[in-house]
Coordinates of C-alpha atoms in Angstrom, one line a residue:
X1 CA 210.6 119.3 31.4
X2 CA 210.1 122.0 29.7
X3 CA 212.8 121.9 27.2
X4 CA 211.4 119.0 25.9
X5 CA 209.4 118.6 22.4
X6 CA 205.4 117.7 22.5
X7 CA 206.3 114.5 21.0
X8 CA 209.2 113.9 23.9
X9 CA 206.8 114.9 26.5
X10 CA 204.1 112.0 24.9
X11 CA 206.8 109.7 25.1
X12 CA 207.5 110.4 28.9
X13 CA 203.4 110.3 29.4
X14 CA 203.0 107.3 28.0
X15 CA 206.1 105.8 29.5
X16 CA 204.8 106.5 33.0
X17 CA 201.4 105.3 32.1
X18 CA 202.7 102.1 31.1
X19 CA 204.6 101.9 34.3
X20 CA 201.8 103.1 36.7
X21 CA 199.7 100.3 34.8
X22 CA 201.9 97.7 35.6
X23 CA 201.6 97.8 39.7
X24 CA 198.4 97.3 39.8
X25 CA 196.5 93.9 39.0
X26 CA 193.6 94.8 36.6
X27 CA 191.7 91.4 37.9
X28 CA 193.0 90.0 40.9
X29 CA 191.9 86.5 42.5
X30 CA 189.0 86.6 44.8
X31 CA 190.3 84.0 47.9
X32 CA 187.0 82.5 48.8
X33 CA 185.4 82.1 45.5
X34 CA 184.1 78.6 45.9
X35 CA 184.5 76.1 43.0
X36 CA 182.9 74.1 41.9
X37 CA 182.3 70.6 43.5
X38 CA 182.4 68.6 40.4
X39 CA 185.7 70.1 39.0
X40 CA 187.2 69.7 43.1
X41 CA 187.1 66.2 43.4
X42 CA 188.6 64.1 40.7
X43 CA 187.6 60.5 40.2
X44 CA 189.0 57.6 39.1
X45 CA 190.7 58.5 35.4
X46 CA 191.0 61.9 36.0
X47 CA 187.0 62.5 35.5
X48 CA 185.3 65.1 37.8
X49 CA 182.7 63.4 40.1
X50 CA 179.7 64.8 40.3
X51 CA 178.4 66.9 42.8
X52 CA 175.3 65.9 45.3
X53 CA 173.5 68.2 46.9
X54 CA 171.2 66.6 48.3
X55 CA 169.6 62.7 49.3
X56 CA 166.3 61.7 49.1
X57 CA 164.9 58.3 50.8
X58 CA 166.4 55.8 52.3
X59 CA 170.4 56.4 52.4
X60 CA 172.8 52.8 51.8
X61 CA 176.1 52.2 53.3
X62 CA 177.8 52.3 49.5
X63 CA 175.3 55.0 48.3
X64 CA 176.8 57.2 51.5
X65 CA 180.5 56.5 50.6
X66 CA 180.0 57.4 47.1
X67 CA 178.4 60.9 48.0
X68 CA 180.8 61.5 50.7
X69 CA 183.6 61.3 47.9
X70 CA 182.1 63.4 45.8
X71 CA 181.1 66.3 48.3
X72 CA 183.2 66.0 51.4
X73 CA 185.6 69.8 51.6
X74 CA 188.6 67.9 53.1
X75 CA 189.2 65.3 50.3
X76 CA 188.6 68.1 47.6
X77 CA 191.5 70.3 49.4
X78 CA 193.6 67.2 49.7
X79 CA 193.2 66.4 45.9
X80 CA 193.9 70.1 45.0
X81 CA 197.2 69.9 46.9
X82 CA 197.9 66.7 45.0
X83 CA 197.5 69.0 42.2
X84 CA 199.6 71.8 43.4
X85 CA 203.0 68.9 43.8
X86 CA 202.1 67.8 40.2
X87 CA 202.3 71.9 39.0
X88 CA 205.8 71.6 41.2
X89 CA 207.1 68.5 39.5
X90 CA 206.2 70.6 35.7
X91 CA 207.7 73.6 37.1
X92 CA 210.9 71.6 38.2
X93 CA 210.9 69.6 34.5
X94 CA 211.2 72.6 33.1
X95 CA 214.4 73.5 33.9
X96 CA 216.0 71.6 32.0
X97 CA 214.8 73.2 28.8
X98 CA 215.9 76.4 27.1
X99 CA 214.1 79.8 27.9
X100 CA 213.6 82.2 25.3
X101 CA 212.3 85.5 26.3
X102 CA 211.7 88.9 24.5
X103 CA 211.9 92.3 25.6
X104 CA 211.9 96.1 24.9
X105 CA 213.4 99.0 26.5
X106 CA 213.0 102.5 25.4
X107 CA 215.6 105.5 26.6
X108 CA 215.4 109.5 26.5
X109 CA 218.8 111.2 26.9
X110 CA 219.5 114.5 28.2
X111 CA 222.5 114.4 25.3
X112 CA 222.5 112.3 22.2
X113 CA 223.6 108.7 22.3
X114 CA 224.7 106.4 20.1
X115 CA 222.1 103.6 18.8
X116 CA 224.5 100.8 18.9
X117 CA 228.1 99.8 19.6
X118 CA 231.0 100.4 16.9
X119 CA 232.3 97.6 15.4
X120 CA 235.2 98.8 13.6
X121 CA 237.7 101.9 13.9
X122 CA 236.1 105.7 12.0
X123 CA 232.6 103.6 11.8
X124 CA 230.2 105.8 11.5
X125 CA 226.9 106.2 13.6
X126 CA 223.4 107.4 13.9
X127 CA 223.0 109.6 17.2
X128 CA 219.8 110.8 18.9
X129 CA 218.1 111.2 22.5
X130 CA 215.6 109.0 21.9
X131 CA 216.5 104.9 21.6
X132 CA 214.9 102.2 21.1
X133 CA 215.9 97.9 21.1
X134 CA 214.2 95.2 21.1
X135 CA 215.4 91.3 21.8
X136 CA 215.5 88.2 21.9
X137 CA 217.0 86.2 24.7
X138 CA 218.0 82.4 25.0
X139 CA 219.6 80.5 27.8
X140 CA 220.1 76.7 28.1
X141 CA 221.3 74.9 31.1
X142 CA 224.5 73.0 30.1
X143 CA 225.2 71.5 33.4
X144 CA 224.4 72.3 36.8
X145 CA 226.3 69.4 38.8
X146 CA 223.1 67.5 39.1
X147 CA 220.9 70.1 40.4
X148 CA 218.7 69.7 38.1
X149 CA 217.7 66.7 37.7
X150 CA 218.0 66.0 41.8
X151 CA 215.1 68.8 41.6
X152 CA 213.4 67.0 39.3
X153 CA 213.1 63.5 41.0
X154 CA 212.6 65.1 44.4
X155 CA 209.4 67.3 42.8
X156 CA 208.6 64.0 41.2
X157 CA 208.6 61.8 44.2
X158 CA 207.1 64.6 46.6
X159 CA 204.1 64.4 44.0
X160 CA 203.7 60.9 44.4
X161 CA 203.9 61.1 48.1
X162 CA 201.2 63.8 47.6
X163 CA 198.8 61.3 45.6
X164 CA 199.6 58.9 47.8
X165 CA 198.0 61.3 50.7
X166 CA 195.2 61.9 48.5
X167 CA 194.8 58.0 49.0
X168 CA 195.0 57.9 52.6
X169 CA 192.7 60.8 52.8
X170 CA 189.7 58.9 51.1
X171 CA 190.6 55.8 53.0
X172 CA 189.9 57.9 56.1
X173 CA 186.7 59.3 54.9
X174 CA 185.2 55.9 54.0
X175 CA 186.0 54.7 57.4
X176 CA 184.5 57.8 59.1
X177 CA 181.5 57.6 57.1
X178 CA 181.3 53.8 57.7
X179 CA 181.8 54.4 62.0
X180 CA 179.2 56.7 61.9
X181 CA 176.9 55.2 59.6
X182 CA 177.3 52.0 62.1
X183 CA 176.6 53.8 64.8
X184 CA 173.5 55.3 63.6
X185 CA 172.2 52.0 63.0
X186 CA 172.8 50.5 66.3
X187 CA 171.9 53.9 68.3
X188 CA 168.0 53.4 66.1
X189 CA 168.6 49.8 67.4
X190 CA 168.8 50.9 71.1
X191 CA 166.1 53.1 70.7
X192 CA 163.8 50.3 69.2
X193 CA 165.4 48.6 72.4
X194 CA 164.1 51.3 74.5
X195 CA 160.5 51.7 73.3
X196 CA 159.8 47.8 73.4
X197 CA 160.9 48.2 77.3
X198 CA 158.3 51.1 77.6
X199 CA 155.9 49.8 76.2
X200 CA 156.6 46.5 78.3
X201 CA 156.9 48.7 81.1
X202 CA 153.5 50.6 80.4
X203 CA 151.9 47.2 80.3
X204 CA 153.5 46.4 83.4
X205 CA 152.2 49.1 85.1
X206 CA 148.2 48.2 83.6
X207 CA 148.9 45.0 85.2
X208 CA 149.7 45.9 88.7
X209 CA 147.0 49.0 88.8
X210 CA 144.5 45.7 88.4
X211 CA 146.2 43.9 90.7
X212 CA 145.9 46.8 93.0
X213 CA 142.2 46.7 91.8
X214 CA 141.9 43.5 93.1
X215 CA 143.9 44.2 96.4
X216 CA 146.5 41.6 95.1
X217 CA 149.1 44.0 94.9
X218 CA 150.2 47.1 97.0
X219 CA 150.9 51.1 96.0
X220 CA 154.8 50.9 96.4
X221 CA 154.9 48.1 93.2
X222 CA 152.9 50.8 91.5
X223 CA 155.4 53.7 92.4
X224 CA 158.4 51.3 91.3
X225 CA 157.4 50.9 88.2
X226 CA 156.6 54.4 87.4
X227 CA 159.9 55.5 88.7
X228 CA 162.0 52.5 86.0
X229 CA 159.1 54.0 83.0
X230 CA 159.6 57.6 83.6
X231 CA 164.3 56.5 83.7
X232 CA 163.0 55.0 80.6
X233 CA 161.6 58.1 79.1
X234 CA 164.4 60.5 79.5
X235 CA 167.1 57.6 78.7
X236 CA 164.9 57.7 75.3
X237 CA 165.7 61.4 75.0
X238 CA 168.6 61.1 75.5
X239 CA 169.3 58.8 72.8
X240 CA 166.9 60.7 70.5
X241 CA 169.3 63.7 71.1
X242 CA 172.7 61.5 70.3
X243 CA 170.7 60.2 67.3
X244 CA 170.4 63.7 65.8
X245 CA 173.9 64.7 66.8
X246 CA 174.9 61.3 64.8
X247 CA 173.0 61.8 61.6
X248 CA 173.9 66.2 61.7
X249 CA 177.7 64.5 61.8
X250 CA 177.4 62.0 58.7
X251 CA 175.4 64.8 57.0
X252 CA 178.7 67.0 57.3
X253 CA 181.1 64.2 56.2
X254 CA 178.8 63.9 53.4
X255 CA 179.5 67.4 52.9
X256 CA 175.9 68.1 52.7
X257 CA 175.5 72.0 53.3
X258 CA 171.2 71.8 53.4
X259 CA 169.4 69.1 53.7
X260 CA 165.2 69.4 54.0
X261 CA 164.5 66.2 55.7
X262 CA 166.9 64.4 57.8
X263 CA 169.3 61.9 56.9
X264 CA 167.7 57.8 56.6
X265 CA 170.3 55.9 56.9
X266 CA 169.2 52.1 56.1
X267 CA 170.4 48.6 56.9
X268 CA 171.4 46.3 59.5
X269 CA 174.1 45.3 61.8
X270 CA 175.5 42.1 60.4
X271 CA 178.2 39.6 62.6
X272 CA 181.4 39.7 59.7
X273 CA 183.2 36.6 59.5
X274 CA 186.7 35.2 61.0
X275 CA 189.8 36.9 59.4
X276 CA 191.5 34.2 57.4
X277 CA 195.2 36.0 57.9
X278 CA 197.4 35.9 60.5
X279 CA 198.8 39.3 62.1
X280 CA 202.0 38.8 60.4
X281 CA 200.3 38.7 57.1
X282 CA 197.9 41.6 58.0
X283 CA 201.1 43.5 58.7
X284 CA 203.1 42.5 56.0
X285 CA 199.7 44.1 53.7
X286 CA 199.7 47.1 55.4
X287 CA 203.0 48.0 55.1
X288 CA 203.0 47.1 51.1
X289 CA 199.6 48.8 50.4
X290 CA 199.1 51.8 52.9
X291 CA 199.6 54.6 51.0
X292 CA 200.3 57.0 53.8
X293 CA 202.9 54.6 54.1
X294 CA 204.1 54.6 51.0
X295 CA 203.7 58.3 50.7
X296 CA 205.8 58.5 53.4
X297 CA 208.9 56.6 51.7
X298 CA 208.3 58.3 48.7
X299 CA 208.6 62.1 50.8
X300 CA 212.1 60.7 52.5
X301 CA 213.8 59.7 49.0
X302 CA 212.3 62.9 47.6
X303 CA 214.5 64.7 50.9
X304 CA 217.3 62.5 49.8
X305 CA 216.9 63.9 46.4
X306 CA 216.9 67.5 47.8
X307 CA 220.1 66.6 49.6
X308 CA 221.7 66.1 46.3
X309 CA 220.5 69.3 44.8
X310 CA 221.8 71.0 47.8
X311 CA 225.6 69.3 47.0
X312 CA 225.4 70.5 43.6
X313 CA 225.9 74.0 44.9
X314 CA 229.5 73.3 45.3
X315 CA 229.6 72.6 41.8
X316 CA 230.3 75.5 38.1
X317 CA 227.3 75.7 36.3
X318 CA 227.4 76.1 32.4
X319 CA 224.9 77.3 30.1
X320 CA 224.5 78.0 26.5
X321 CA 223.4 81.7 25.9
X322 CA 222.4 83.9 23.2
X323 CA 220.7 87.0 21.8
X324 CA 219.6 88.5 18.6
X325 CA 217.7 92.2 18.7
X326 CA 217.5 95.1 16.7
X327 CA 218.6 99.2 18.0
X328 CA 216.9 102.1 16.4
X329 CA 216.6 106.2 17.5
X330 CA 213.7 108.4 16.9
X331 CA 214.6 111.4 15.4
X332 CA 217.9 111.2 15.2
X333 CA 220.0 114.0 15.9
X334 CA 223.2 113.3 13.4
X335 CA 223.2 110.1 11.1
X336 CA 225.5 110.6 7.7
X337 CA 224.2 109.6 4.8
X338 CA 224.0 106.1 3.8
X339 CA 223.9 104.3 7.2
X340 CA 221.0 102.6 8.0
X341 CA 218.0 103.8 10.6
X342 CA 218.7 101.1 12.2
X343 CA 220.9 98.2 13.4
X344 CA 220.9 94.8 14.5
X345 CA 222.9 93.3 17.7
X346 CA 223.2 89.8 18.8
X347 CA 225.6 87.1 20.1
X348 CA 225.9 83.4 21.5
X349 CA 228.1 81.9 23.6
X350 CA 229.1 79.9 26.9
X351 CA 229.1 81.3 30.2
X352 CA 230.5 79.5 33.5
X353 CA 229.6 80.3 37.2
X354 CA 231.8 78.9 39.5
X355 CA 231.2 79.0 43.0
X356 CA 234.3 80.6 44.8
X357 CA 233.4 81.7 48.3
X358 CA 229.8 82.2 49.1
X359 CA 230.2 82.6 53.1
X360 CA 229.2 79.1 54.0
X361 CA 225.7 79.1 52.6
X362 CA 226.1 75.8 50.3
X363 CA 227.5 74.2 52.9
X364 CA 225.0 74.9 55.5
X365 CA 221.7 74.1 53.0
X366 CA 223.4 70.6 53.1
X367 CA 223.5 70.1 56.4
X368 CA 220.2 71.8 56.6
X369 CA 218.8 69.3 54.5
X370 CA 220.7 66.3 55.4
X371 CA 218.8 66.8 58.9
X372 CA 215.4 67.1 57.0
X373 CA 216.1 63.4 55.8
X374 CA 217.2 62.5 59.3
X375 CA 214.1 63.5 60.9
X376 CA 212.4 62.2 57.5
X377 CA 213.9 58.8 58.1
X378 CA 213.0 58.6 61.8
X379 CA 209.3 60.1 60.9
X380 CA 209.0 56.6 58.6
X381 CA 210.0 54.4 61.5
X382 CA 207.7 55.8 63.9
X383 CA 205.3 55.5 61.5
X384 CA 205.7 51.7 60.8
X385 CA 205.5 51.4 64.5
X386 CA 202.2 54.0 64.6
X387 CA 200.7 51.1 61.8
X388 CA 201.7 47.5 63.5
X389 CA 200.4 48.9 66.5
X390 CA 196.9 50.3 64.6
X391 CA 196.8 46.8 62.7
X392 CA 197.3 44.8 66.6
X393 CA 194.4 46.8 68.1
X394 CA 192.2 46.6 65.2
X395 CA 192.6 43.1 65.5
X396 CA 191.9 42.4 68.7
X397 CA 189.1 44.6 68.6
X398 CA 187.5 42.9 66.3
X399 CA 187.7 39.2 68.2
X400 CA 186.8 41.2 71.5
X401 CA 183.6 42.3 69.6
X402 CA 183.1 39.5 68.1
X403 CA 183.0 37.1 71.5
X404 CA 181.0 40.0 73.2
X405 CA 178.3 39.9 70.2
X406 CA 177.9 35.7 70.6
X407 CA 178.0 36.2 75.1
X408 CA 174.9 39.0 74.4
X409 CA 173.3 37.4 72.2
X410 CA 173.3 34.1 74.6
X411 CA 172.4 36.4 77.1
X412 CA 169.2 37.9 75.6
X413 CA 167.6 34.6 75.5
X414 CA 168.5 33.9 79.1
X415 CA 166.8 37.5 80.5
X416 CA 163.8 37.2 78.1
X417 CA 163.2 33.8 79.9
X418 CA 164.4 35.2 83.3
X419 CA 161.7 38.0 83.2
X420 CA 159.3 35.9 81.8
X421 CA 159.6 33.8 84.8
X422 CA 159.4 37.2 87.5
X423 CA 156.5 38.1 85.7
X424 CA 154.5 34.8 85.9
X425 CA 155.5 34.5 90.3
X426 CA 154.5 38.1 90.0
X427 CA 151.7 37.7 88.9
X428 CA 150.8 34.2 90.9
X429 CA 151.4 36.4 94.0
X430 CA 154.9 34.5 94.9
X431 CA 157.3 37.3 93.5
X432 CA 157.9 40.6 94.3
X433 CA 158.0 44.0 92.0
X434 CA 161.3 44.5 92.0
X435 CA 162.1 41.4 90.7
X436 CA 160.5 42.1 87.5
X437 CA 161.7 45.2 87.2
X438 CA 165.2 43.9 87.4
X439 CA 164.6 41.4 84.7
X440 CA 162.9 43.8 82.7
X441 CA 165.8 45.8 83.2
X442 CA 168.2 43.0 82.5
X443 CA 166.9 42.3 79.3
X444 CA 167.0 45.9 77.8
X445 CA 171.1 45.9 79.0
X446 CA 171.7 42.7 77.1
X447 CA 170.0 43.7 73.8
X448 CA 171.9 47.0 74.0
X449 CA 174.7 45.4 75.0
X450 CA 174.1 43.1 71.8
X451 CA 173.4 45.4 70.0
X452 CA 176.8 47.8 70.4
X453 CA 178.5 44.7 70.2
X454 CA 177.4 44.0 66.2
X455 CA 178.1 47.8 65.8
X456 CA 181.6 47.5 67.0
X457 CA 182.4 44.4 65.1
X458 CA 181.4 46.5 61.9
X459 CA 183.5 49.3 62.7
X460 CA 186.3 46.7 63.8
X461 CA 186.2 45.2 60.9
X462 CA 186.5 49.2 59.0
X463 CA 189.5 49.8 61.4
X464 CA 191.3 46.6 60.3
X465 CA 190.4 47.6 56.3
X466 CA 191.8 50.9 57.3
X467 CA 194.9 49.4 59.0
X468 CA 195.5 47.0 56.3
X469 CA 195.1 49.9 53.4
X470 CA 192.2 47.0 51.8
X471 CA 190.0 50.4 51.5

């Protein structure tokens, strides 16, 4: 480059500068910044929930929903992908507008160049190495055969299918929560179950060491009864240990990443109440109100949509187009006197692309998607099967728990008085150990046994709500 000028050779510095400048990015995006909780998790009307971090006291059913929607990771990435198909419905609407763009180009030429085209015979010109232009650039989509606007309503109707799993997503959570808040209160309610049989158990064993005392009683009854108290003990720790897995579980749904005391989840296991609908009707609900349901007619008409687009390939597309810039050389090297440093270029008009022979490529993006709705289509009907089937066996899960919670409950009364009567020919010297020890025994089954029964009518009666889409 060394026939260059110093001002030439800045040029070509600064040229390559800008260049070099432009492939790398001066603040790139750091992939596992977290964000923010409160501006992850919209709530009702597009406000920001805020975040919890942690919970003090005694933790309600509602309260534990309500934090769980704020906090929980998975309904925060569901409602950012919600928000990524509403960026792809505005990026689809605007196609249809005009684009107006601006740009510069500057050129160095071994021999001098003209700075703009002639427009007339003997015009002169203004000649130099170094040119410059600037412009301005418009282009408006005339018509596309419906491409378009297919593009449009399928971006629109994905987005809504999107929400719509957004929906389905918090419907889910507030179930989980709800099945594992129910369980924590009946697996405390076993253990209550469990400590009242070892304590029973423990007096038990008072009562025969006296009776031994008093040569009423023999050593085996003592051995027995230590053997059922020390089953007891370890049946406590293993419940202890499902207890903690339980709450360490609801802690995460809650999306609670420390937590300096343990969960204390509070309430109690109520019976619900008869359904008032039949099956039909339950059905009928779910499929007008489920929104993966509806999110999943909404995806297949978006498909059909896409289908469209994919025909309009066949199709010319026109558009309006236009530009206005200005040409100018530095240091020119011959310009006669009286024409101007510089000049301005521009021009509007219509251009038409016409699709002549592309090698088959429209042609198989229709078929391509035309299968996508297919399997689309047949993905909706499994799914209503997938939902009358959820809605039958929530149904009947909830009447069999409901009949096993009013046969326990009978039951307890039955083995309380069944064990009171062991213990009384026990201790009259007409009945043996292990008679009491079975009734004993008996009676801690049927309160558990009641007791998992209430818990699974609760979460029955969740299952049906989640069936139903009455989140």
């Amino acid at each position: 480059m060394g026939f260059m000028k110093p001002g030439e050779s800045l040029s070509w510095l600064l040229i390559l500068a800008a260049a070099g400048s432009g492939c790398a990015l001066i603040d790139p995006t750091d992939p596992f910044r977290s964000a923010p909780i409160a501006d992850a998790v919209p709530g009702e009307g597009g406000i920001a929930r805020r975040a919890v971090h942690a919970v003090h006291g005694p933790l309600s059913l509602e309260e534990a929903v309500r934090v769980a929607l704020a906090n929980n990771p998975g309904l925060a990435a569901a409602a950012h992908e919600a928000d990524a198909a509403s960026a792809r419905r505005d990026e689809a609407a605007a196609l249809r507008w005009p684009t107006l763009r601006a740009s510069g180009a500057y050129g160095h030429h071994l021999d001098p160049q003209r700075m703009g085209a002639a427009s007339g015979n003997g015009e002169p010109g203004v000649f130099g190495r170094d040119l410059f232009a600037g412009d301005l650039a418009i282009s408006m989509p005339v018509f596309t055969g419906g491409r378009i606007t297919s593009e449009i309503e399928a971006a629109r109707l994905l987005e809504m299918a999107a929400r719509h799993g957004l929906a389905r997503t918090r419907d889910e959570l507030v179930f989980n929560v709800s099945s594992v808040f129910f369980g924590i209160l009946a697996q405390r309610k076993a253990i209550e179950s469990l400590e009242f049989s070892r304590t029973a158990l423990q007096e038990q064993l008072k009562r025969v060491t006296n009776l031994m005392e008093a040569r009423k009683a023999a050593m085996v009854d003592r051995l027995r009864t230590e053997v059922r108290l020390a089953d007891i003990e370890q049946r406590l720790a293993q419940q202890r240990n499902a207890l903690s897995f339980q709450t360490r579980f609801l802690a995460n749904l809650l999306g609670l990443d420390e937590q300096e005391k343990p969960l204390n989840p509070a309430g109690e296991l109520s019976r619900p109440g008869a359904a008032a609908q039949t099956l039909n009707q339950v059905l009928a609900r779910a499929l007008s109100r489920r929104p993966d349901y509806l999110g999943a007619r909404a995806a297949v008409a978006s498909q059909a949509r896409t289908v469209d687009a994919a025909r309009a390939g066949h199709w010319p597309a026109v558009s309006l187009q236009g530009t206005y810039g200005w040409r100018w050389a530095a240091n020119p090297v011959e310009r006669q006197a009286g024409t101007p440093e510089g000049k301005d270029a521009g021009h509007v008009g219509i251009a038409v692309d016409i699709p002549l022979f592309e090698g088959g490529r429209v042609e198989a993006r229709v078929r391509r998607e035309k299968a996508r709705l297919l399997a689309a289509r047949e993905g909706l009907r499994r799914l209503e099967l997938q939902i009358r089937l959820e809605v039958e066996t929530a149904v009947l899960n909830l009447e069999s728990a409901r009949l096993r919670a009013d046969v326990t409950e009978k039951a307890i009364g039955q083995a309380a008085e069944s064990l009171r009567i062991e213990r009384e020919k026990y201790d009259m010297g007409k009945g043996a150990i292990a008679d009491v020890l079975d009734a004993q025994s008996a009676l801690l089954e049927s309160q558990t046994a009641h007791i998992r029964a209430l818990a699974d009518c609760n979460v029955a009666m969740a299952q049906l709500k989640l069936a139903a889409g009455d989140q």
